């Protein structure tokens, strides 16, 4: 199975605490447009290709568009970058936890959420309980900002965010949901 999806998503994050007409639900993603195709390859050499036009569909589970959201907290430049370096790496237990770079045009911070996992693989226990076992091998978030004079970054100078995630889903409910007998590999890139 191969799924390709383009989502146009809208978030509303007011920079002020009180904005007329703002509701808490506005901070969650709202899909405005969808362009999605699904290809199912069967063992009998027959392929099925379909275009998905409904915003809510059975394959939203694999899209992960809700994970790519603007930062809700502000971050600060590491001391090395404040002292003039163009990049800094903050180590994790096994892998780099955060890599930051700064140029005159952009400040980037990339976080590896599996840096403390042995063999760079993590299986959430709560998914196992529900028969949705998934082994995560990549989970990186990257945030880009306009450079700031004071070294603090938040929504006021936020440019874009990306998510890169890979996992192997091998739980019994995943196999039933997608009508397969083998584990499926999911590679996600959200910008």
mmCIF file of C-alpha atoms in Angstrom:
data_model
loop_
_atom_site.group_PDB
_atom_site.id
_atom_site.type_symbol
_atom_site.label_atom_id
_atom_site.label_comp_id
_atom_site.label_asym_id
_atom_site.label_seq_id
_atom_site.Cartn_x
_atom_site.Cartn_y
_atom_site.Cartn_z
ATOM 1 C CA UNK A 1 0.000 0.000 0.000
ATOM 2 C CA UNK A 2 1.299 3.437 -0.909
ATOM 3 C CA UNK A 3 -0.437 6.595 0.247
ATOM 4 C CA UNK A 4 0.365 10.073 -0.986
ATOM 5 C CA UNK A 5 -1.411 12.990 0.615
ATOM 6 C CA UNK A 6 -1.205 16.749 0.401
ATOM 7 C CA UNK A 7 -3.135 18.592 3.087
ATOM 8 C CA UNK A 8 -3.645 22.318 3.411
ATOM 9 C CA UNK A 9 -4.070 22.902 7.122
ATOM 10 C CA UNK A 10 -4.941 26.038 9.028
ATOM 11 C CA UNK A 11 -3.937 26.802 12.619
ATOM 12 C CA UNK A 12 -4.911 29.906 14.540
ATOM 13 C CA UNK A 13 -2.467 30.971 17.223
ATOM 14 C CA UNK A 14 -3.057 34.523 18.435
ATOM 15 C CA UNK A 15 0.036 36.327 19.691
ATOM 16 C CA UNK A 16 -2.068 38.175 22.264
ATOM 17 C CA UNK A 17 -3.854 36.389 25.081
ATOM 18 C CA UNK A 18 -7.293 37.860 24.390
ATOM 19 C CA UNK A 19 -8.531 38.041 20.824
ATOM 20 C CA UNK A 20 -12.193 38.581 19.996
ATOM 21 C CA UNK A 21 -13.733 35.482 18.421
ATOM 22 C CA UNK A 22 -10.819 33.157 19.277
ATOM 23 C CA UNK A 23 -11.802 29.757 20.670
ATOM 24 C CA UNK A 24 -9.598 27.020 22.161
ATOM 25 C CA UNK A 25 -10.565 24.727 19.285
ATOM 26 C CA UNK A 26 -8.936 27.096 16.798
ATOM 27 C CA UNK A 27 -5.501 25.902 17.956
ATOM 28 C CA UNK A 28 -6.160 22.447 16.474
ATOM 29 C CA UNK A 29 -5.547 21.744 12.791
ATOM 30 C CA UNK A 30 -8.371 22.287 10.363
ATOM 31 C CA UNK A 31 -8.050 20.711 6.907
ATOM 32 C CA UNK A 32 -8.967 23.191 4.174
ATOM 33 C CA UNK A 33 -7.976 21.172 1.107
ATOM 34 C CA UNK A 34 -6.897 17.594 0.358
ATOM 35 C CA UNK A 35 -5.179 15.944 -2.592
ATOM 36 C CA UNK A 36 -4.587 12.281 -1.865
ATOM 37 C CA UNK A 37 -4.001 9.065 -3.818
ATOM 38 C CA UNK A 38 -3.843 5.490 -2.575
ATOM 39 C CA UNK A 39 -2.328 2.497 -4.375
ATOM 40 C CA UNK A 40 -3.033 -1.032 -3.165
ATOM 41 C CA UNK A 41 -0.840 -3.741 -4.700
ATOM 42 C CA UNK A 42 -2.281 -7.229 -4.430
ATOM 43 C CA UNK A 43 -0.471 -10.555 -4.653
ATOM 44 C CA UNK A 44 -2.475 -11.457 -7.773
ATOM 45 C CA UNK A 45 -0.647 -8.637 -9.649
ATOM 46 C CA UNK A 46 -3.763 -6.487 -9.664
ATOM 47 C CA UNK A 47 -3.322 -2.958 -8.423
ATOM 48 C CA UNK A 48 -6.038 -0.667 -7.192
ATOM 49 C CA UNK A 49 -5.504 3.078 -7.452
ATOM 50 C CA UNK A 50 -7.971 5.509 -5.939
ATOM 51 C CA UNK A 51 -8.216 9.222 -5.322
ATOM 52 C CA UNK A 52 -9.334 10.202 -1.848
ATOM 53 C CA UNK A 53 -11.465 13.329 -1.830
ATOM 54 C CA UNK A 54 -13.096 13.188 1.601
ATOM 55 C CA UNK A 55 -11.314 15.201 4.263
ATOM 56 C CA UNK A 56 -12.211 12.552 6.868
ATOM 57 C CA UNK A 57 -11.358 9.084 5.574
ATOM 58 C CA UNK A 58 -10.156 5.675 6.760
ATOM 59 C CA UNK A 59 -6.524 6.485 5.926
ATOM 60 C CA UNK A 60 -6.195 9.612 8.096
ATOM 61 C CA UNK A 61 -4.480 7.347 10.629
ATOM 62 C CA UNK A 62 -1.408 7.290 8.354
ATOM 63 C CA UNK A 63 -1.319 10.983 7.425
ATOM 64 C CA UNK A 64 0.000 12.374 10.756
ATOM 65 C CA UNK A 65 -0.769 15.931 9.684
ATOM 66 C CA UNK A 66 -1.901 16.801 13.218
ATOM 67 C CA UNK A 67 1.646 16.288 14.524
ATOM 68 C CA UNK A 68 3.192 19.120 12.501
ATOM 69 C CA UNK A 69 2.107 22.155 14.431
ATOM 70 C CA UNK A 70 3.663 25.484 15.282
ATOM 71 C CA UNK A 71 5.704 25.588 18.481
ATOM 72 C CA UNK A 72 3.712 26.427 21.576
ATOM 73 C CA UNK A 73 6.711 27.299 23.729
ATOM 74 C CA UNK A 74 9.545 29.705 23.111
ATOM 75 C CA UNK A 75 13.118 28.453 22.902
ATOM 76 C CA UNK A 76 16.442 30.128 23.503
ATOM 77 C CA UNK A 77 19.695 29.932 21.556
ATOM 78 C CA UNK A 78 22.416 27.723 23.082
ATOM 79 C CA UNK A 79 25.403 29.543 24.600
ATOM 80 C CA UNK A 80 27.717 28.502 21.727
ATOM 81 C CA UNK A 81 25.528 30.237 19.161
ATOM 82 C CA UNK A 82 25.150 33.301 21.392
ATOM 83 C CA UNK A 83 28.966 33.484 21.461
ATOM 84 C CA UNK A 84 29.222 33.512 17.654
ATOM 85 C CA UNK A 85 29.239 29.859 16.540
ATOM 86 C CA UNK A 86 27.045 28.983 13.547
ATOM 87 C CA UNK A 87 25.965 25.565 14.862
ATOM 88 C CA UNK A 88 25.684 23.597 18.078
ATOM 89 C CA UNK A 89 24.899 19.983 18.904
ATOM 90 C CA UNK A 90 23.323 18.996 22.204
ATOM 91 C CA UNK A 91 24.086 15.325 22.890
ATOM 92 C CA UNK A 92 21.496 12.781 23.959
ATOM 93 C CA UNK A 93 22.189 9.424 25.560
ATOM 94 C CA UNK A 94 22.979 7.616 22.289
ATOM 95 C CA UNK A 95 22.432 10.192 19.502
ATOM 96 C CA UNK A 96 22.406 13.997 19.159
ATOM 97 C CA UNK A 97 19.275 15.344 20.876
ATOM 98 C CA UNK A 98 19.189 18.754 19.217
ATOM 99 C CA UNK A 99 21.142 20.277 16.360
ATOM 100 C CA UNK A 100 20.860 24.044 15.959
ATOM 101 C CA UNK A 101 22.202 26.199 13.149
ATOM 102 C CA UNK A 102 22.098 29.934 12.639
ATOM 103 C CA UNK A 103 22.799 32.001 9.549
ATOM 104 C CA UNK A 104 21.975 35.641 8.812
ATOM 105 C CA UNK A 105 18.677 34.528 7.211
ATOM 106 C CA UNK A 106 17.404 31.644 9.349
ATOM 107 C CA UNK A 107 17.689 29.872 12.716
ATOM 108 C CA UNK A 108 16.909 26.120 12.734
ATOM 109 C CA UNK A 109 16.486 23.692 15.603
ATOM 110 C CA UNK A 110 16.118 19.959 14.858
ATOM 111 C CA UNK A 111 15.058 17.622 17.668
ATOM 112 C CA UNK A 112 15.541 13.851 17.606
ATOM 113 C CA UNK A 113 12.957 12.303 19.925
ATOM 114 C CA UNK A 114 14.625 8.871 19.765
ATOM 115 C CA UNK A 115 18.070 10.087 20.863
ATOM 116 C CA UNK A 116 17.804 8.356 24.241
ATOM 117 C CA UNK A 117 16.414 5.083 22.852
ATOM 118 C CA UNK A 118 18.837 2.205 22.562
ATOM 119 C CA UNK A 119 19.376 1.161 18.911
ATOM 120 C CA UNK A 120 17.427 4.317 17.971
ATOM 121 C CA UNK A 121 14.158 2.338 18.155
ATOM 122 C CA UNK A 122 11.177 2.898 20.425
ATOM 123 C CA UNK A 123 7.965 0.906 20.867
ATOM 124 C CA UNK A 124 5.298 2.738 22.898
ATOM 125 C CA UNK A 125 3.814 0.440 25.528
ATOM 126 C CA UNK A 126 0.340 1.955 25.368
ATOM 127 C CA UNK A 127 0.059 0.972 21.682
ATOM 128 C CA UNK A 128 0.905 -2.651 22.534
ATOM 129 C CA UNK A 129 -2.003 -2.801 24.978
ATOM 130 C CA UNK A 130 -4.492 -2.016 22.211
ATOM 131 C CA UNK A 131 -2.926 -4.369 19.636
ATOM 132 C CA UNK A 132 -1.414 -1.475 17.659
ATOM 133 C CA UNK A 133 2.279 -2.329 18.119
ATOM 134 C CA UNK A 134 4.565 0.056 16.233
ATOM 135 C CA UNK A 135 8.380 0.215 16.257
ATOM 136 C CA UNK A 136 9.536 3.798 15.681
ATOM 137 C CA UNK A 137 12.953 4.155 14.024
ATOM 138 C CA UNK A 138 12.859 7.880 13.131
ATOM 139 C CA UNK A 139 11.065 10.768 14.809
ATOM 140 C CA UNK A 140 12.538 14.195 14.086
ATOM 141 C CA UNK A 141 10.953 17.622 14.438
ATOM 142 C CA UNK A 142 12.570 20.687 12.910
ATOM 143 C CA UNK A 143 11.602 24.316 13.488
ATOM 144 C CA UNK A 144 12.780 27.338 11.508
ATOM 145 C CA UNK A 145 12.681 30.947 12.690
ATOM 146 C CA UNK A 146 13.726 34.377 11.521
ATOM 147 C CA UNK A 147 16.924 35.282 13.403
ATOM 148 C CA UNK A 148 16.281 37.169 16.617
ATOM 149 C CA UNK A 149 18.472 39.812 18.247
ATOM 150 C CA UNK A 150 17.662 38.650 21.784
ATOM 151 C CA UNK A 151 18.196 34.923 21.074
ATOM 152 C CA UNK A 152 14.624 33.911 21.956
ATOM 153 C CA UNK A 153 12.315 32.260 19.436
ATOM 154 C CA UNK A 154 8.562 31.733 19.464
ATOM 155 C CA UNK A 155 5.435 32.314 17.395
ATOM 156 C CA UNK A 156 6.296 35.919 16.590
ATOM 157 C CA UNK A 157 9.296 34.896 14.414
ATOM 158 C CA UNK A 158 8.254 31.336 13.470
ATOM 159 C CA UNK A 159 8.629 30.408 9.759
ATOM 160 C CA UNK A 160 7.879 26.693 9.343
ATOM 161 C CA UNK A 161 8.066 23.255 10.943
ATOM 162 C CA UNK A 162 8.783 19.790 9.551
ATOM 163 C CA UNK A 163 8.218 16.295 10.873
ATOM 164 C CA UNK A 164 10.054 13.198 9.657
ATOM 165 C CA UNK A 165 8.865 9.892 11.089
ATOM 166 C CA UNK A 166 9.303 6.210 10.201
ATOM 167 C CA UNK A 167 7.851 3.194 11.920
ATOM 168 C CA UNK A 168 6.878 -0.412 11.344
ATOM 169 C CA UNK A 169 3.300 -1.184 12.400
ATOM 170 C CA UNK A 170 2.915 -4.840 13.232
ATOM 171 C CA UNK A 171 -0.030 -5.030 15.640
ATOM 172 C CA UNK A 172 -2.981 -7.336 15.007
ATOM 173 C CA UNK A 173 -5.472 -4.462 14.621
ATOM 174 C CA UNK A 174 -3.240 -2.704 12.090
ATOM 175 C CA UNK A 175 -3.148 -5.880 10.017
ATOM 176 C CA UNK A 176 -6.941 -6.216 10.208
ATOM 177 C CA UNK A 177 -7.581 -2.547 9.440
ATOM 178 C CA UNK A 178 -5.436 -2.562 6.287
ATOM 179 C CA UNK A 179 -6.212 -6.200 5.368
ATOM 180 C CA UNK A 180 -2.583 -7.336 5.251
ATOM 181 C CA UNK A 181 -0.785 -10.288 6.784
ATOM 182 C CA UNK A 182 2.634 -8.639 7.110
ATOM 183 C CA UNK A 183 3.801 -5.599 9.070
ATOM 184 C CA UNK A 184 3.528 -2.306 7.227
ATOM 185 C CA UNK A 185 6.220 0.358 7.080
ATOM 186 C CA UNK A 186 5.080 3.969 7.359
ATOM 187 C CA UNK A 187 7.341 6.821 6.249
ATOM 188 C CA UNK A 188 5.976 10.285 6.939
ATOM 189 C CA UNK A 189 7.276 13.692 6.007
ATOM 190 C CA UNK A 190 5.116 16.662 6.984
ATOM 191 C CA UNK A 191 6.091 20.266 6.257
#
